[in-house]
mmCIF file of C-alpha atoms (C1' of nucleotides) in Angstrom:
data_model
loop_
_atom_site.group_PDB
_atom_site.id
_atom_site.type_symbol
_atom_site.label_atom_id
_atom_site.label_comp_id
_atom_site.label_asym_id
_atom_site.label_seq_id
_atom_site.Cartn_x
_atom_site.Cartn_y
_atom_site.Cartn_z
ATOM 1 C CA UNK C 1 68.701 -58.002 137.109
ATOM 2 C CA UNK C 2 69.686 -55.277 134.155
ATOM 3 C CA UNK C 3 71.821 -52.576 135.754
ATOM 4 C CA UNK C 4 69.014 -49.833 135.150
ATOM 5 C CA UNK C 5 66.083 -52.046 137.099
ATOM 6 C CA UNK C 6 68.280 -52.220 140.071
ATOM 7 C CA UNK C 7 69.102 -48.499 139.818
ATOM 8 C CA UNK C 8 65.486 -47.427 139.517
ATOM 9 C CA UNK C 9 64.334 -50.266 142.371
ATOM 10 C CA UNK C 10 66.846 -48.133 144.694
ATOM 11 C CA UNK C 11 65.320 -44.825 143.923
ATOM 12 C CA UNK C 12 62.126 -46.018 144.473
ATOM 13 C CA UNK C 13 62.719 -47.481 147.795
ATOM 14 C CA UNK C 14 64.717 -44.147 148.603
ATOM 15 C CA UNK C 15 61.763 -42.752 148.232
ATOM 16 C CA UNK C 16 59.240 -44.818 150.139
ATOM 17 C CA UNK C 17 61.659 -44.870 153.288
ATOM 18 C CA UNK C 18 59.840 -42.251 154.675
ATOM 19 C CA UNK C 19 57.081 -42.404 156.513
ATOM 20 C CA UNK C 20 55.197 -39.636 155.570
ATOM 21 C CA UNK C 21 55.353 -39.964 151.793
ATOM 22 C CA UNK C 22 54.575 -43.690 151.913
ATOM 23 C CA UNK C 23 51.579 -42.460 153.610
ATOM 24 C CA UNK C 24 51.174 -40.101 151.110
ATOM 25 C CA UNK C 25 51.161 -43.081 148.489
ATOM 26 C CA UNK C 26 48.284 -44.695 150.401
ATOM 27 C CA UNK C 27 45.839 -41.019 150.301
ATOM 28 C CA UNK C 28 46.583 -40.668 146.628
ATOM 29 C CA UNK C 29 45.015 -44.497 145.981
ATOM 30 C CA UNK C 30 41.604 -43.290 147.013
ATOM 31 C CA UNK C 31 41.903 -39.214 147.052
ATOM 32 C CA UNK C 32 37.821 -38.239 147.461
ATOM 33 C CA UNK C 33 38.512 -40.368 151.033
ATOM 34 C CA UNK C 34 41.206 -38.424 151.787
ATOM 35 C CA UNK C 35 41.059 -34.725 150.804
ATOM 36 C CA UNK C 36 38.231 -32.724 150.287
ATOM 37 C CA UNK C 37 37.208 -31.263 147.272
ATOM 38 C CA UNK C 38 38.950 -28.944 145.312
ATOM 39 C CA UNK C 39 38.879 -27.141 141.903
ATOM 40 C CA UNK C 40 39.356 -29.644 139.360
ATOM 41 C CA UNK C 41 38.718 -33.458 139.799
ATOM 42 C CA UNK C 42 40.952 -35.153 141.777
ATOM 43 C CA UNK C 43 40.371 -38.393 140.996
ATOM 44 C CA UNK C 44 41.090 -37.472 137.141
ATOM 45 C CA UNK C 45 44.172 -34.546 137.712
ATOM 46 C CA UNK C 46 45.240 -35.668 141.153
ATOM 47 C CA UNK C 47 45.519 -33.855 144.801
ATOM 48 C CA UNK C 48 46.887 -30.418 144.997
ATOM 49 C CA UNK C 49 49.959 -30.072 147.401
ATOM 50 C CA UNK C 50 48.137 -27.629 150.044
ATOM 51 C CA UNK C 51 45.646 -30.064 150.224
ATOM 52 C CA UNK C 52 48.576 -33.034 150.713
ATOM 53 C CA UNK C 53 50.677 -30.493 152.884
ATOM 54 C CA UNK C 54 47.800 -30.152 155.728
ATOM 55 C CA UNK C 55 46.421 -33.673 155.797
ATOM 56 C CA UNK C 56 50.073 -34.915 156.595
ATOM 57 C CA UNK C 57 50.797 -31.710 158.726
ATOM 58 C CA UNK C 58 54.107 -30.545 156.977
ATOM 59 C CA UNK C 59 55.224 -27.480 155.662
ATOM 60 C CA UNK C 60 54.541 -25.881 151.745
ATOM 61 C CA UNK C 61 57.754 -26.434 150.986
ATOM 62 C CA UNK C 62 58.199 -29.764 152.332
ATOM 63 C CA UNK C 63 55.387 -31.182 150.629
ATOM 64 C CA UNK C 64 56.259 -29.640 147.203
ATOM 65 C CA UNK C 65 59.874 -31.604 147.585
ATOM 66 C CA UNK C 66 58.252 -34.579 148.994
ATOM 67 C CA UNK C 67 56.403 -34.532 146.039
ATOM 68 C CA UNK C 68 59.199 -33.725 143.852
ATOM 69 C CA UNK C 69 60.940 -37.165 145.306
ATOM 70 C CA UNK C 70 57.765 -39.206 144.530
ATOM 71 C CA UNK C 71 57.715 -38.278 140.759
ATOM 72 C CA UNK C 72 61.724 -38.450 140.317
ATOM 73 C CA UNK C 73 61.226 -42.123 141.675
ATOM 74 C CA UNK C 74 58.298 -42.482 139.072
ATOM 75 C CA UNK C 75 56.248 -43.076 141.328
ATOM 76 C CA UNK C 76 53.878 -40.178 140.778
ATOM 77 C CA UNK C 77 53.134 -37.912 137.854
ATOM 78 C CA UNK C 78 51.689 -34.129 138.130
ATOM 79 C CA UNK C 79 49.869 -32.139 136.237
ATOM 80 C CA UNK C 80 49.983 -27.859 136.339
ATOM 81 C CA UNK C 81 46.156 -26.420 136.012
ATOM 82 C CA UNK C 82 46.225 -22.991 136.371
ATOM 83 C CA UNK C 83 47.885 -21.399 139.914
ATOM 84 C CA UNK C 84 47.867 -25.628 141.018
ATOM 85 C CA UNK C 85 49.965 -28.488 140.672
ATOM 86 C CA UNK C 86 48.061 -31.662 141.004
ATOM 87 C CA UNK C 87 49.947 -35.248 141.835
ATOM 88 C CA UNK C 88 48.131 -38.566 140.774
ATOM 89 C CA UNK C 89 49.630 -41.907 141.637
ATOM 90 C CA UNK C 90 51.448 -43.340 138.192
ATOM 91 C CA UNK C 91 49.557 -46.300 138.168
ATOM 92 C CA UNK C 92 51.587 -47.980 135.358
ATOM 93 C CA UNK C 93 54.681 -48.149 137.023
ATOM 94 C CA UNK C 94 53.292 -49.015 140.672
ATOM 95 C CA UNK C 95 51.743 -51.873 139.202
ATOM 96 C CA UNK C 96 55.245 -52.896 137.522
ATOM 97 C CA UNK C 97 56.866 -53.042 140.811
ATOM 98 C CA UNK C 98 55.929 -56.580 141.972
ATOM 99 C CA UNK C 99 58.108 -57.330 138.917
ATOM 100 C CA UNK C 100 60.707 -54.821 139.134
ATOM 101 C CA UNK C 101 61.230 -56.503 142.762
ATOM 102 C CA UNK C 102 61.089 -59.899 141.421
ATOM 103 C CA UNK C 103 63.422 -59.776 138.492
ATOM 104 C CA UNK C 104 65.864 -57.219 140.480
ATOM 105 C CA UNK C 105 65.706 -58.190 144.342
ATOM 106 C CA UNK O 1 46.448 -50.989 154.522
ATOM 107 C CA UNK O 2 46.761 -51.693 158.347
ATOM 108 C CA UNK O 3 49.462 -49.797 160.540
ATOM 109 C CA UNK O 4 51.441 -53.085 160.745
ATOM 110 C CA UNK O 5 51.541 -53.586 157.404
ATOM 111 C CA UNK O 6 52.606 -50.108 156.867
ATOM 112 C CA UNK O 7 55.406 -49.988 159.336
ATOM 113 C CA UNK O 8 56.901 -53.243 157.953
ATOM 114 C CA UNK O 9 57.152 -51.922 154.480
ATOM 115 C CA UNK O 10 58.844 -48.799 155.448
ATOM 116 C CA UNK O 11 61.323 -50.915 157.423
ATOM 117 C CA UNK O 12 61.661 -52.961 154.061
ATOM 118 C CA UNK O 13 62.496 -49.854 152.162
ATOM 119 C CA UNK O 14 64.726 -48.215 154.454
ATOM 120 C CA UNK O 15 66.998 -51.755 154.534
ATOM 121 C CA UNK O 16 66.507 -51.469 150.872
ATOM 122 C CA UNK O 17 67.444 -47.804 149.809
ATOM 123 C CA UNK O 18 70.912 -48.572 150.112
ATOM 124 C CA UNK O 19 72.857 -49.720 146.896
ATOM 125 C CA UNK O 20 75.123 -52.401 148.562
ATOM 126 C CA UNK O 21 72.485 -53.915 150.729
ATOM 127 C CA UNK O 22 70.063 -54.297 147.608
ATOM 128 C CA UNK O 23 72.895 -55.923 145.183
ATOM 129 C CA UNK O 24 73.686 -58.233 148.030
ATOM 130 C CA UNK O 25 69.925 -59.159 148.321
ATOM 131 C CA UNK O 26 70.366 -60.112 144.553
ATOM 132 C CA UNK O 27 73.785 -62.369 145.011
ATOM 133 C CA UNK O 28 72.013 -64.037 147.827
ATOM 134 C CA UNK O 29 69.219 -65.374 144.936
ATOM 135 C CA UNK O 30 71.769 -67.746 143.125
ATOM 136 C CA UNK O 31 74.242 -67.915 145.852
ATOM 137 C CA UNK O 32 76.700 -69.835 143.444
ATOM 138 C CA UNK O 33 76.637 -67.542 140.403
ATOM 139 C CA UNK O 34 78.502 -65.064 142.672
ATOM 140 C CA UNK O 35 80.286 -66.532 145.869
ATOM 141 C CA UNK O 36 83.247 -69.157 146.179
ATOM 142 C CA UNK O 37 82.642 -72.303 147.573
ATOM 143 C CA UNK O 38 82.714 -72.674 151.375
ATOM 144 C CA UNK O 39 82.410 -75.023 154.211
ATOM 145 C CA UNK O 40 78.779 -75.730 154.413
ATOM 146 C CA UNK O 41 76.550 -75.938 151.461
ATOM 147 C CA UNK O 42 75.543 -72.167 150.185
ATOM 148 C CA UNK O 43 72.347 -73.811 148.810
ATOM 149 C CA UNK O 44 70.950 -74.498 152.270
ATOM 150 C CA UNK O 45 73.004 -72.492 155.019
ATOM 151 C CA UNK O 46 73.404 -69.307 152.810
ATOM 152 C CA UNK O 47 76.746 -67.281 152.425
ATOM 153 C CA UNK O 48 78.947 -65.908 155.346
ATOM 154 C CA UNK O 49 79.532 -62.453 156.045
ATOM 155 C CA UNK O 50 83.539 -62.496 155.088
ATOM 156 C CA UNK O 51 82.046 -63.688 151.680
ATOM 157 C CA UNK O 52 79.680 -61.000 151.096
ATOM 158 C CA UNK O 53 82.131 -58.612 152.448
ATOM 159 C CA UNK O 54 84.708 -59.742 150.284
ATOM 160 C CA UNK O 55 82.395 -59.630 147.179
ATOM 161 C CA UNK O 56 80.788 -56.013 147.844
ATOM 162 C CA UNK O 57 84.046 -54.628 148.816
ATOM 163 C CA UNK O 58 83.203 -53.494 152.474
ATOM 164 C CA UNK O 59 84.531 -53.813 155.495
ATOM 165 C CA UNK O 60 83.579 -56.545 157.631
ATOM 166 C CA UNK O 61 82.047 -54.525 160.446
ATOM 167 C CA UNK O 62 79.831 -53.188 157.929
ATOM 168 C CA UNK O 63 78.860 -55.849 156.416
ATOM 169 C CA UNK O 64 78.010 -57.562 159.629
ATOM 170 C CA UNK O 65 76.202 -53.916 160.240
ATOM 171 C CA UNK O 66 74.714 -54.056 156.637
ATOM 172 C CA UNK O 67 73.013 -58.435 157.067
ATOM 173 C CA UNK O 68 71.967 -57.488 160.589
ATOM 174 C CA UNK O 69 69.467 -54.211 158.978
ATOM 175 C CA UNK O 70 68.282 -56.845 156.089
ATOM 176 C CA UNK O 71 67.499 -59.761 158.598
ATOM 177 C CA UNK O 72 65.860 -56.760 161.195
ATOM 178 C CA UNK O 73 63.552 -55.791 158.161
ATOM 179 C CA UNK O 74 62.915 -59.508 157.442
ATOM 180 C CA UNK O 75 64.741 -60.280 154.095
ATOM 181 C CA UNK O 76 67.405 -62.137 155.189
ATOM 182 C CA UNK O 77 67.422 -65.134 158.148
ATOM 183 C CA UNK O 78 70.555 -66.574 159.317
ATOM 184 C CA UNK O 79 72.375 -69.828 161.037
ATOM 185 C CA UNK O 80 75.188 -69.995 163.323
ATOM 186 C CA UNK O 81 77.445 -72.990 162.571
ATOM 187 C CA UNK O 82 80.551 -72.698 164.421
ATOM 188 C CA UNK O 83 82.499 -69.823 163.650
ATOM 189 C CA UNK O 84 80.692 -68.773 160.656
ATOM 190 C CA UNK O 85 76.935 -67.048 160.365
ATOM 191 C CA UNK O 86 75.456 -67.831 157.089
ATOM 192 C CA UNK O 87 72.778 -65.433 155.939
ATOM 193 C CA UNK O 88 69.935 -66.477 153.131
ATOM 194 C CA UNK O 89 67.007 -64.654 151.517
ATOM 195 C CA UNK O 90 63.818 -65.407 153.747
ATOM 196 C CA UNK O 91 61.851 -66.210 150.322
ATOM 197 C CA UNK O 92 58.586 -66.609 152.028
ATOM 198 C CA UNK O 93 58.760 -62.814 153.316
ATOM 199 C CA UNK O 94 60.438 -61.643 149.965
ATOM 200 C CA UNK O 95 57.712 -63.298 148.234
ATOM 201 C CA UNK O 96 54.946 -61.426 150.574
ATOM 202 C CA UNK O 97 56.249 -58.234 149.160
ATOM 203 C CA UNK O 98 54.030 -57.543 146.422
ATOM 204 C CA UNK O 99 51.018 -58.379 148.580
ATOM 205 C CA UNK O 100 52.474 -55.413 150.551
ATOM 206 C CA UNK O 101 52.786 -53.289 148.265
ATOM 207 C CA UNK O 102 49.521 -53.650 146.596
ATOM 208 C CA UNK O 103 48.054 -53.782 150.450
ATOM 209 C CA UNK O 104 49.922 -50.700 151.469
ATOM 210 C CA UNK O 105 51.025 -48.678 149.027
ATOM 211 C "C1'" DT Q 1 48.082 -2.995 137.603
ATOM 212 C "C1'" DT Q 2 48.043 -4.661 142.026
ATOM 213 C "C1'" DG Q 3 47.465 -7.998 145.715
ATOM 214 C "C1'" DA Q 4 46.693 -12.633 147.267
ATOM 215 C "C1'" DG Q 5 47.188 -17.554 146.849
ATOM 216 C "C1'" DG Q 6 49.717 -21.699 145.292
ATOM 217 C "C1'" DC Q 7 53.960 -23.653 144.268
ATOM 218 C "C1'" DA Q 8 59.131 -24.378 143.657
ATOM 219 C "C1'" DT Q 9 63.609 -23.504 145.123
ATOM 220 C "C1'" DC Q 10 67.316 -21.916 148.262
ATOM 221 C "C1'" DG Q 11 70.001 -21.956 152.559
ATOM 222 C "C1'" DG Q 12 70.693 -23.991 156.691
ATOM 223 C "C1'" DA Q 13 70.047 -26.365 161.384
ATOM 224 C "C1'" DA Q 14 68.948 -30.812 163.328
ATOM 225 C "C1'" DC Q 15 69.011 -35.479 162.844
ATOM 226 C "C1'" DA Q 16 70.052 -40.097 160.670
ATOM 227 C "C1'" DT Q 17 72.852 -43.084 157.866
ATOM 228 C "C1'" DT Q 18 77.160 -44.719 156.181
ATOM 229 C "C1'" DC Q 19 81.243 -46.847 156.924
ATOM 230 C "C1'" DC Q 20 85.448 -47.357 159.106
ATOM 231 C "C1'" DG Q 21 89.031 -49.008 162.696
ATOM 232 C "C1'" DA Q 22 89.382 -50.744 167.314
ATOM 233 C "C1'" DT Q 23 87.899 -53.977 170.467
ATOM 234 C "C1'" DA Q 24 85.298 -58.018 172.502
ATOM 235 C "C1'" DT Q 25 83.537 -62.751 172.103
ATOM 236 C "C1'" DA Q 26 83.516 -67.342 170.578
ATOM 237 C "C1'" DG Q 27 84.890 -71.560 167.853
ATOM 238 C "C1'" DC Q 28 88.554 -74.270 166.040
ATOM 239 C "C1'" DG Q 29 92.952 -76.620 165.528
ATOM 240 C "C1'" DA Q 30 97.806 -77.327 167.091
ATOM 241 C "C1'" DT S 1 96.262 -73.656 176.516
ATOM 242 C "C1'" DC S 2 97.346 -70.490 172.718
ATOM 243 C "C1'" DG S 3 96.844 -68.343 168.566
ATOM 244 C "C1'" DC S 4 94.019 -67.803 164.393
ATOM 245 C "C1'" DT S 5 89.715 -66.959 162.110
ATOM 246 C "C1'" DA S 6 84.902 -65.336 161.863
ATOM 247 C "C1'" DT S 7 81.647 -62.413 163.660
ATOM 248 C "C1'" DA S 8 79.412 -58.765 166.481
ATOM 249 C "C1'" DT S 9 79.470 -54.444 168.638
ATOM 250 C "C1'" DC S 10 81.290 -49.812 169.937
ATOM 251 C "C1'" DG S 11 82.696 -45.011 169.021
ATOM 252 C "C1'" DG S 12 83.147 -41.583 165.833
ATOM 253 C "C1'" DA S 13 84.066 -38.806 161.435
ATOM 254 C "C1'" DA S 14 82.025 -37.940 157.063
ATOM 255 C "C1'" DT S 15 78.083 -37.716 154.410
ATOM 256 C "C1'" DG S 16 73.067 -37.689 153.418
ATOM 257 C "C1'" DT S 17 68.261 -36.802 154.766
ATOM 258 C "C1'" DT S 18 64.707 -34.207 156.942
ATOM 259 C "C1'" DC S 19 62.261 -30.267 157.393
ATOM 260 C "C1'" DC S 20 61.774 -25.561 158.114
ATOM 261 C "C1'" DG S 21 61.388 -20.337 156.984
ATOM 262 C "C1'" DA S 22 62.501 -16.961 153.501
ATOM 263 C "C1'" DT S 23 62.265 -15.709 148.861
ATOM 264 C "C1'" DG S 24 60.814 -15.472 143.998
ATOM 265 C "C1'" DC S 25 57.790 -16.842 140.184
ATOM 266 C "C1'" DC S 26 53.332 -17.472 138.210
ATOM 267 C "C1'" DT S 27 48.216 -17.231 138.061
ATOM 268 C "C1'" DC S 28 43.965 -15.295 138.987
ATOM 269 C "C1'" DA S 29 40.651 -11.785 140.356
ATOM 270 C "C1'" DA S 30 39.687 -7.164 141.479
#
DNA sequence: TTGAGGCATCGGAACATTCCGATATAGCGA
DNA sequence: TCGCTATATCGGAATGTTCCGATGCCTCAA
């Protein structure tokens, strides 16, 4: 229960205390059965946030924050391709969280 | 990922995005590493609130406020025994969690 | 070079959370 | 019964979050 685990538990649950970017967690796990196609492969680079900003019916800028809270929290990474900024789950540290929660809750 | 599931999660991180709930969720784990002895046995009961307000430095309507949110979201379950309401981790639920996440998330 | 599309950031209005003191209720002991 | 202690709830001021439109930057294609 190291000082840092608890800090980085607490921004992650910050940022899932929202309902539309947990549901934004749960598209990104499967994105071809969420969002349709775009210009690079989303299952490799991630979703771009127009596509993320009209499935969950929010504004640009919204969505690019949103997004912005996801990644500070770790929870997602992004990478720029040309005029778009994809956003993949970071799969790594989801799958530590079962044991961030168990040695820090 | 059903809509129940979903909900219940988001409840869990809302009661957990707060830096004094989530360190009391983690005193509550060895209640005796962190609280004073008291008149029913921590072990079984739990801690009462003047405790936990005591130790988090709050004041005690909000830290009746504060065990109320945790037990609403399902971490915490309590007994009234005479004067005193003892709250204690509900470990089954807590230990749900990563099936949540890994359902949900 | 110019215009259009995608994204990030800023400023702010609406709403929610935080956290307190005051007050109400109930158990306990004198 | 009366006062003391523990807890819950109420009302509200301060603070944080949500979410938008406006604006500016960058990329691409014409």
């Amino acid at each position: 229960m190291s000082n840092a685990e608890l800090h980085d538990l607490l921004e992650v649950c910050k940022a899932l205390a929202n309902p539309t970017r947990l549901q934004i967690m749960g598209w990104l796990r499967d994105p071809s059965d969420h969002f349709a196609p775009q210009a690079d492969p989303m299952e490799e680079v991630g979703v771009c946030v127009k596509q993320i900003q009209e499935k969950a019916g929010i504004s640009q800028s919204t969505a690019s924050q949103f997004m912005s809270v996801l990644q500070r929290a770790g929870l997602v990474e992004s990478t720029r391709i040309g005029q778009w900024t994809y956003y993949r789950r970071n799969q790594e540290r989801i799958a530590a969280l079962p044991g961030l929660l168990s040695a820090s809750l």
